[in-house]
Amino acid sequence: MSSTSHPTLRRTLGLRSVVLFGLAYLTPLIVLGIFGVVAETTSGAAPSAYALALVAMLFTALSYGRMAAAYPVAGSAYTYVRRTIDARAGFLVGWAVLLDYFFLPMVIWLIGGSYLAEQFPAVPTPVWIVAFIVLTTGLNLAGIKVADRANSLLMIFQILVLVFFVLLAAGHLVSGRGPASLFSLTPFTGEGASVTTVAAGAAIAAYSFLGFDAVTTLTEETVEPRRTIPRAILLVALIGGGIFVVVAYVTQLVHPGGAFADSSAAASEIARTIGGSLFGAFFLAGLVVAQFTSGLAAQASTTRLLYAMGRDAVLPRRVFGYLHPRLRTPVFSILLTGLVGLIAVRMDVATSTSFINFGAFTAFVFVNVAVIALYVRERRAGRRPGVLAYVAAPAIGAVIDLYLLTQLDGHAITLGLIWLAAGAAYLAYLTRLFRVPPPELDFAEQSQAAPVSSG
């Protein structure tokens, strides 16, 4: 099908916009949202956990960057595995990723609604959830450029909250203990922390990084994607990780150790300690804005994955592969994610988040394996990509991600395996009991990989 007879995604996003979408997906303020849990797990060494998680995630970020340069199309892990390993494996990875992508907006809207309901108890939580869904869905329906502008403004506010938090924390430390209190190794060593506790904390902290890969789903709306997307992936991981380590360090200085009255609300207590009730309200506003920007980016990424799978007809093409002729947005996919988000009114945060992590780490493992498969393909074609970059680094990344996958609770793993079984059953139907590959549209832009560098 030619591009002249079928609406296509419009290339309007530059490096800054893609990085901002990735950071919004990460939600920098999430470091404060789960600080208490990480500090409690590590016995007061939260920044060490984030530093270890950053190193671990960079291996996978490098793999995503290499695959995005080789295959600059929407679809992320689904596309990469499909192109390098097998179409059926690609489908199952895409199906697993749907657990992460499809339900993440719902979780984000649920958390945002919970924040507001706690502050304004007269308004029921479902009202706030529906308000989040309507606003976010409306902006994404209007087009990626409109969502980009809104995202940029709201991200600035979120960063301001973090900057004020760090400055107030520093001021609180200096006024109470002097300038020397800003420099200490205690936040990294903790009070009784060990390699085991820091590793356990890193497994939790790694969840804060989920979403650096989401920028790959915007590939077909990005200018010069072969150059822009790999840079954006690394920048999102590095900037996000840097923010996490710095904020965790300062917060751990304000509250040494890992003992809290309520670890899930530790950051709110610390915000009131360093800035009083006024900053506490400002901090709450920042958390709500963080949830909104994250939901905006998460819904946009989810619908691009659904569009890629619909375009290839592994999901019903008339629904998921449809783009609005004027808006150039996957309208039905956007509306569907909004409807799925309504499930949040009947769920709690703990239950809903259990859907997410299984799909994310499954995708991470297979993207690293896909880089190794690309290496084999390039060698057969007579090219000589670097062994360190295309075999050793992704192998390390795959082992780390597989370990993190095994650290999920049994409930999450059970739900993930049930979801995969349902996907395998649907794939068997789609491929006549695996006798034929899943259907695919041969778009010229995605028909082959670009040669990789020999460096």
Coordinates of C-alpha atoms in Angstrom, one line a residue:
M1 CA 0.0 0.0 0.0
S2 CA 1.6 3.3 -1.1
S3 CA 2.0 6.2 1.3
T4 CA 0.0 8.4 -1.1
S5 CA -3.2 6.4 -0.5
H6 CA -2.9 5.9 3.2
P7 CA -2.5 8.5 6.0
T8 CA 0.9 8.4 7.7
L9 CA 2.3 9.7 10.9
R10 CA 3.7 13.2 10.6
R11 CA 7.3 13.9 11.4
T12 CA 7.4 16.9 13.7
L13 CA 9.4 16.0 16.8
G14 CA 13.0 17.0 17.4
L15 CA 15.5 15.7 20.0
R16 CA 14.3 18.1 22.7
S17 CA 10.6 17.0 22.3
V18 CA 11.5 13.3 22.2
V19 CA 13.6 13.6 25.3
L20 CA 10.9 15.5 27.2
F21 CA 8.4 12.8 26.3
G22 CA 10.7 10.2 27.6
L23 CA 11.3 12.1 30.8
A24 CA 7.6 12.7 31.2
Y25 CA 7.1 8.9 30.8
L26 CA 9.8 8.3 33.5
T27 CA 8.1 10.9 35.7
P28 CA 11.2 12.4 37.5
L29 CA 9.1 13.0 40.7
I30 CA 8.6 9.3 41.0
V31 CA 12.0 9.2 42.9
L32 CA 10.2 11.0 45.7
G33 CA 7.1 8.9 45.4
I34 CA 9.0 5.7 46.2
F35 CA 11.9 7.2 48.1
G36 CA 10.7 5.8 51.4
V37 CA 10.3 2.3 50.1
V38 CA 13.8 2.3 48.5
A39 CA 15.4 3.8 51.6
E40 CA 13.7 1.3 53.8
T41 CA 14.9 -1.6 51.7
T42 CA 18.5 -0.4 51.5
S43 CA 18.7 0.6 55.2
G44 CA 19.3 4.3 54.2
A45 CA 21.4 3.9 51.0
A46 CA 18.8 5.0 48.4
P47 CA 21.2 6.9 46.1
S48 CA 23.4 3.8 45.8
A49 CA 20.4 1.8 44.7
Y50 CA 19.6 4.4 42.0
A51 CA 23.2 4.5 40.9
L52 CA 23.3 0.7 40.5
A53 CA 19.9 0.7 38.7
L54 CA 21.2 3.4 36.3
V55 CA 24.3 1.3 35.4
A56 CA 22.0 -1.7 34.9
M57 CA 19.5 0.2 32.7
L58 CA 22.2 1.8 30.5
F59 CA 23.1 -1.6 29.1
T60 CA 19.5 -2.1 27.9
A61 CA 19.3 1.6 26.8
L62 CA 22.3 1.0 24.5
S63 CA 20.5 -2.0 23.0
Y64 CA 17.4 0.0 22.3
G65 CA 19.5 2.8 20.7
R66 CA 21.2 0.3 18.3
M67 CA 17.9 -1.3 17.3
A68 CA 16.2 2.1 16.8
A69 CA 19.0 3.2 14.5
A70 CA 18.7 -0.1 12.5
Y71 CA 14.9 -0.1 12.4
P72 CA 13.5 3.5 12.6
V73 CA 9.8 2.7 12.8
A74 CA 7.1 2.6 15.4
G75 CA 6.6 -0.6 17.4
S76 CA 9.6 -0.6 19.7
A77 CA 10.5 -4.1 21.1
Y78 CA 7.8 -5.7 19.0
T79 CA 9.3 -4.5 15.8
Y80 CA 12.9 -5.2 16.8
V81 CA 12.3 -8.8 17.7
R82 CA 10.1 -9.4 14.7
R83 CA 12.8 -8.1 12.3
T84 CA 15.8 -9.9 13.8
I85 CA 14.5 -13.1 15.4
D86 CA 11.1 -14.2 14.2
A87 CA 7.7 -12.7 13.4
R88 CA 5.9 -15.0 15.9
A89 CA 8.4 -14.2 18.7
G90 CA 7.9 -10.5 17.8
F91 CA 4.2 -10.9 18.3
L92 CA 4.5 -12.5 21.7
V93 CA 7.0 -9.8 22.8
G94 CA 4.6 -7.2 21.6
W95 CA 1.8 -8.9 23.4
A96 CA 3.8 -9.0 26.6
V97 CA 4.7 -5.3 26.2
L98 CA 1.0 -4.5 26.1
L99 CA 0.9 -5.4 29.8
D100 CA 3.3 -2.6 30.4
Y101 CA 2.0 -0.1 27.9
F102 CA -1.7 -0.8 27.9
F103 CA -2.2 -0.7 31.7
L104 CA 0.5 1.9 32.6
P105 CA -1.8 4.9 31.8
M106 CA -4.5 3.4 34.0
V107 CA -2.0 3.1 36.9
I108 CA -0.8 6.7 36.4
W109 CA -4.3 8.0 36.3
L110 CA -5.2 6.0 39.4
I111 CA -2.2 7.3 41.4
G112 CA -3.0 10.9 40.3
G113 CA -6.6 10.5 41.4
S114 CA -5.5 9.0 44.7
Y115 CA -3.3 12.1 45.4
L116 CA -6.2 14.5 44.7
A117 CA -8.7 12.4 46.6
E118 CA -6.5 12.5 49.7
Q119 CA -6.2 16.3 49.5
F120 CA -9.9 16.8 48.6
P121 CA -11.8 14.0 50.3
A122 CA -15.2 15.5 49.4
V123 CA -14.6 14.6 45.8
P124 CA -14.6 10.8 45.1
T125 CA -11.5 9.2 43.6
P126 CA -13.4 8.1 40.4
V127 CA -14.2 11.7 39.6
W128 CA -10.5 12.6 39.5
I129 CA -9.7 9.5 37.5
V130 CA -12.3 10.3 34.8
A131 CA -11.0 14.0 34.7
F132 CA -7.5 12.7 34.1
I133 CA -8.7 10.4 31.3
V134 CA -10.8 13.0 29.5
L135 CA -8.1 15.7 29.5
T136 CA -5.3 13.3 28.5
T137 CA -7.3 11.6 25.8
G138 CA -8.5 14.9 24.4
L139 CA -4.9 16.2 24.0
N140 CA -3.7 13.0 22.4
L141 CA -6.6 13.0 20.0
A142 CA -5.7 16.6 18.9
G143 CA -2.4 15.4 17.7
I144 CA 1.2 14.7 18.8
K145 CA 2.2 18.4 18.3
V146 CA -0.6 19.7 20.7
A147 CA 0.3 17.0 23.2
D148 CA 4.0 18.0 22.8
R149 CA 3.3 21.6 23.6
A150 CA 1.3 20.8 26.7
N151 CA 3.9 18.2 27.8
S152 CA 6.7 20.7 27.5
L153 CA 4.9 23.3 29.7
L154 CA 3.9 20.8 32.4
M155 CA 7.4 19.2 32.4
I156 CA 8.9 22.6 33.2
F157 CA 6.6 22.8 36.3
Q158 CA 7.5 19.3 37.4
I159 CA 11.3 20.1 37.1
L160 CA 10.7 23.4 39.1
V161 CA 9.1 21.3 41.9
L162 CA 12.2 19.1 42.0
V163 CA 14.6 22.1 41.9
F164 CA 12.7 23.8 44.8
F165 CA 12.7 20.5 46.8
V166 CA 16.5 20.2 46.4
L167 CA 17.2 23.8 47.2
L168 CA 14.9 23.8 50.2
A169 CA 16.5 20.6 51.4
A170 CA 20.0 22.0 51.0
G171 CA 18.9 25.2 52.8
H172 CA 17.4 23.1 55.6
L173 CA 20.7 21.2 56.0
V174 CA 22.9 24.3 55.9
S175 CA 20.8 26.2 58.4
G176 CA 20.8 23.3 60.8
R177 CA 24.2 21.6 60.5
G178 CA 26.3 24.0 58.4
P179 CA 27.6 23.8 54.7
A180 CA 29.7 20.7 55.5
S181 CA 26.5 18.7 55.9
L182 CA 25.9 18.8 52.1
F183 CA 28.8 16.5 51.6
S184 CA 28.7 13.0 53.0
L185 CA 29.2 9.4 52.0
T186 CA 26.5 8.3 54.5
P187 CA 23.6 8.4 52.0
F188 CA 25.6 5.9 49.8
T189 CA 26.7 3.6 52.6
G190 CA 23.5 3.8 54.7
E191 CA 23.2 2.6 58.3
G192 CA 23.8 -1.1 58.1
A193 CA 23.4 -1.3 54.3
S194 CA 25.0 -4.3 52.5
V195 CA 25.5 -5.4 48.9
T196 CA 22.4 -7.5 49.2
T197 CA 20.1 -4.7 50.5
V198 CA 21.4 -2.2 47.9
A199 CA 20.8 -4.8 45.1
A200 CA 17.3 -5.4 46.4
G201 CA 16.7 -1.6 46.5
A202 CA 18.1 -1.3 42.9
A203 CA 15.5 -3.9 41.8
I204 CA 12.8 -1.6 43.1
A205 CA 14.5 1.6 41.9
A206 CA 14.8 0.1 38.4
Y207 CA 11.0 0.4 38.0
S208 CA 11.5 4.2 38.0
F209 CA 13.4 3.8 34.7
L210 CA 10.6 2.0 33.0
G211 CA 9.7 4.2 30.0
F212 CA 13.1 5.2 28.7
D213 CA 12.3 2.8 25.8
A214 CA 9.0 4.5 25.2
V215 CA 10.5 7.1 22.9
T216 CA 11.1 4.4 20.3
T217 CA 7.3 4.3 19.7
L218 CA 7.6 7.9 18.4
T219 CA 10.1 7.0 15.7
E220 CA 7.8 7.7 12.8
E221 CA 6.9 11.1 14.1
T222 CA 10.6 12.1 14.7
V223 CA 12.8 14.1 12.4
E224 CA 16.0 12.2 11.4
P225 CA 15.0 9.2 13.6
R226 CA 18.2 7.1 13.0
R227 CA 20.2 9.8 14.7
T228 CA 17.6 11.4 17.0
I229 CA 16.0 8.3 18.7
P230 CA 19.3 6.5 19.9
R231 CA 20.5 9.9 21.3
A232 CA 17.2 10.5 23.0
I233 CA 17.1 7.0 24.6
L234 CA 20.5 7.5 26.2
L235 CA 19.8 11.1 27.2
V236 CA 16.5 10.0 28.9
A237 CA 18.2 7.2 30.8
L238 CA 21.2 9.4 31.8
I239 CA 19.2 12.6 32.7
G240 CA 16.5 10.6 34.5
G241 CA 19.1 8.5 36.4
G242 CA 21.1 11.6 37.3
I243 CA 18.0 13.3 38.7
F244 CA 17.1 10.1 40.7
V245 CA 20.6 9.9 42.2
V246 CA 20.8 13.6 43.1
V247 CA 17.4 13.9 44.6
A248 CA 17.7 10.6 46.5
Y249 CA 21.1 11.8 47.8
V250 CA 19.7 15.1 49.1
T251 CA 16.6 13.5 50.5
Q252 CA 18.6 10.9 52.3
L253 CA 20.8 13.6 53.8
V254 CA 17.6 15.3 55.3
H255 CA 16.4 11.9 56.6
P256 CA 19.3 9.5 57.2
G257 CA 18.4 5.8 57.6
G258 CA 15.4 3.9 56.4
A259 CA 13.0 4.1 59.3
F260 CA 9.7 5.9 58.5
A261 CA 6.3 6.1 60.1
D262 CA 4.8 5.4 56.7
S263 CA 7.4 4.7 53.9
S264 CA 4.9 5.2 51.1
A265 CA 4.3 8.8 52.2
A266 CA 7.9 9.6 53.3
A267 CA 8.5 12.3 50.7
S268 CA 5.4 14.3 51.7
E269 CA 6.5 14.4 55.3
I270 CA 10.0 15.5 54.3
A271 CA 8.5 18.2 52.0
R272 CA 6.6 19.7 54.9
T273 CA 9.7 19.4 57.1
I274 CA 11.9 21.5 54.8
G275 CA 9.3 23.9 53.4
G276 CA 6.3 24.0 55.7
S277 CA 2.6 23.6 54.7
L278 CA 2.9 26.0 51.7
F279 CA 5.6 24.0 50.0
G280 CA 3.7 20.9 51.0
A281 CA 0.8 22.1 48.8
F282 CA 3.1 23.1 46.0
F283 CA 4.7 19.6 46.3
L284 CA 1.3 18.0 45.9
A285 CA 0.6 20.1 42.8
G286 CA 3.9 18.9 41.4
L287 CA 3.0 15.3 42.0
V288 CA -0.4 15.7 40.3
V289 CA 1.3 17.5 37.3
A290 CA 3.8 14.7 37.2
Q291 CA 1.0 12.1 36.9
F292 CA -0.7 14.1 34.2
T293 CA 2.4 14.5 32.0
S294 CA 3.4 10.9 32.5
G295 CA -0.2 9.8 31.6
L296 CA 0.0 12.0 28.5
A297 CA 3.3 10.4 27.3
A298 CA 2.2 6.9 28.3
Q299 CA -1.0 7.0 26.4
A300 CA 0.7 8.5 23.3
S301 CA 3.3 5.7 23.4
T302 CA 0.7 2.9 23.9
T303 CA -1.4 4.0 21.0
R304 CA 1.7 4.1 18.7
L305 CA 2.4 0.5 19.6
L306 CA -1.2 -0.6 19.0
Y307 CA -1.0 1.3 15.6
A308 CA 2.1 -0.6 14.6
M309 CA 0.6 -3.9 15.4
G310 CA -2.7 -2.9 13.7
R311 CA -0.9 -1.8 10.6
D312 CA 0.8 -5.2 10.4
A313 CA -2.7 -6.7 10.9
V314 CA -1.7 -8.8 13.9
L315 CA -4.4 -6.8 15.6
P316 CA -7.6 -5.9 13.7
R317 CA -6.3 -3.4 11.1
R318 CA -9.5 -1.5 10.6
V319 CA -9.5 -0.5 14.3
F320 CA -5.9 -0.4 15.4
G321 CA -4.3 0.5 12.0
Y322 CA -6.6 3.4 11.4
L323 CA -5.3 7.0 11.4
H324 CA -7.7 10.0 11.3
P325 CA -7.2 11.6 7.9
R326 CA -6.9 15.2 9.2
L327 CA -5.5 14.8 12.7
R328 CA -3.1 11.9 11.7
T329 CA -3.7 10.3 15.1
P330 CA -4.7 6.6 15.9
V331 CA -8.1 7.7 17.1
F332 CA -9.6 4.3 18.0
S333 CA -6.5 3.2 19.9
I334 CA -6.5 6.4 21.9
L335 CA -10.2 6.0 22.8
L336 CA -9.6 2.4 23.7
T337 CA -6.8 3.2 26.1
G338 CA -9.1 5.8 27.7
L339 CA -11.8 3.2 28.2
V340 CA -9.3 0.7 29.7
G341 CA -8.3 3.5 32.1
L342 CA -11.8 3.5 33.5
I343 CA -11.0 0.1 35.0
A344 CA -8.9 2.1 37.5
V345 CA -12.1 3.2 39.3
R346 CA -12.5 -0.4 40.5
M347 CA -8.9 -1.2 41.3
D348 CA -6.2 -0.2 43.8
V349 CA -2.6 0.8 43.0
A350 CA -1.0 -2.4 44.3
T351 CA -3.2 -4.7 42.1
S352 CA -2.9 -2.5 39.0
T353 CA 0.9 -2.2 39.1
S354 CA 1.3 -5.9 39.2
F355 CA 0.3 -6.0 35.5
I356 CA 3.2 -3.8 34.4
N357 CA 6.6 -5.0 35.3
F358 CA 6.4 -8.5 33.8
G359 CA 5.9 -7.1 30.3
A360 CA 8.6 -4.4 30.7
F361 CA 11.3 -6.8 31.7
T362 CA 10.3 -9.4 29.2
A363 CA 10.7 -6.8 26.4
F364 CA 14.1 -5.6 27.9
V365 CA 15.4 -9.2 27.8
F366 CA 14.4 -9.8 24.2
V367 CA 15.6 -6.4 22.9
N368 CA 19.1 -7.3 24.2
V369 CA 18.8 -10.7 22.5
A370 CA 17.7 -8.9 19.3
V371 CA 20.9 -7.0 19.2
I372 CA 22.9 -10.2 19.3
A373 CA 20.7 -11.6 16.5
L374 CA 21.4 -8.5 14.5
Y375 CA 25.1 -9.1 15.0
V376 CA 24.7 -12.6 13.6
R377 CA 22.7 -11.3 10.6
E378 CA 25.3 -8.6 9.9
R379 CA 28.2 -11.1 10.0
R380 CA 26.4 -13.3 7.5
A381 CA 26.0 -10.3 5.2
G382 CA 29.8 -9.7 5.3
R383 CA 29.8 -6.8 7.7
R384 CA 31.8 -6.9 11.0
P385 CA 30.0 -5.1 13.9
G386 CA 31.8 -4.7 17.1
V387 CA 31.7 -7.8 19.4
L388 CA 31.7 -5.6 22.6
A389 CA 28.8 -3.4 21.5
Y390 CA 26.7 -6.1 19.7
V391 CA 27.4 -9.2 21.8
A392 CA 29.0 -8.5 25.2
A393 CA 27.0 -5.5 26.3
P394 CA 23.6 -6.8 25.3
A395 CA 24.4 -10.2 26.9
I396 CA 25.1 -8.4 30.2
G397 CA 21.9 -6.4 29.8
A398 CA 19.8 -9.5 29.1
V399 CA 21.2 -11.3 32.2
I400 CA 20.5 -8.2 34.4
D401 CA 16.9 -7.9 33.1
L402 CA 16.2 -11.6 33.5
Y403 CA 17.3 -11.4 37.1
L404 CA 15.0 -8.4 37.7
L405 CA 12.2 -10.3 36.1
T406 CA 12.7 -13.2 38.5
Q407 CA 12.5 -10.7 41.4
L408 CA 8.9 -9.8 40.7
D409 CA 6.4 -11.1 43.2
G410 CA 4.6 -14.3 42.4
H411 CA 1.3 -12.6 41.7
A412 CA 2.9 -10.5 38.9
I413 CA 4.6 -13.5 37.3
T414 CA 1.4 -15.5 37.4
L415 CA -0.6 -12.8 35.7
G416 CA 2.1 -12.3 33.2
L417 CA 2.2 -16.0 32.3
I418 CA -1.6 -16.1 31.9
W419 CA -1.4 -13.1 29.6
L420 CA 1.3 -14.7 27.5
A421 CA -0.7 -17.9 27.3
A422 CA -3.7 -15.9 26.0
G423 CA -1.4 -14.3 23.4
A424 CA 0.0 -17.6 22.3
A425 CA -3.6 -18.9 21.8
Y426 CA -4.5 -15.9 19.7
L427 CA -1.3 -16.3 17.7
A428 CA -2.1 -20.0 17.1
Y429 CA -5.4 -18.9 15.6
L430 CA -3.8 -16.1 13.6
T431 CA -1.1 -18.3 12.1
R432 CA -3.2 -21.5 11.6
L433 CA -1.5 -23.3 14.5
F434 CA 1.9 -21.6 13.7
R435 CA 2.1 -22.9 10.2
V436 CA 2.2 -19.5 8.6
P437 CA 3.8 -16.2 9.9
P438 CA 1.7 -13.4 11.2
P439 CA 0.4 -11.1 8.5
E440 CA 2.6 -8.1 7.7
L441 CA 2.4 -5.0 5.5
D442 CA 5.6 -4.3 3.6
F443 CA 6.2 -0.6 4.1
A444 CA 9.3 0.5 2.3
E445 CA 10.7 2.4 5.3
Q446 CA 10.7 -0.7 7.4
S447 CA 11.6 -3.4 4.9
Q448 CA 15.2 -3.8 5.9
A449 CA 17.7 -2.8 8.5
A450 CA 20.3 -0.2 8.0
P451 CA 23.9 -1.6 8.0
V452 CA 25.4 -1.3 11.5
S453 CA 28.8 0.3 12.2
S454 CA 31.8 -1.9 12.4
G455 CA 32.9 0.1 15.5

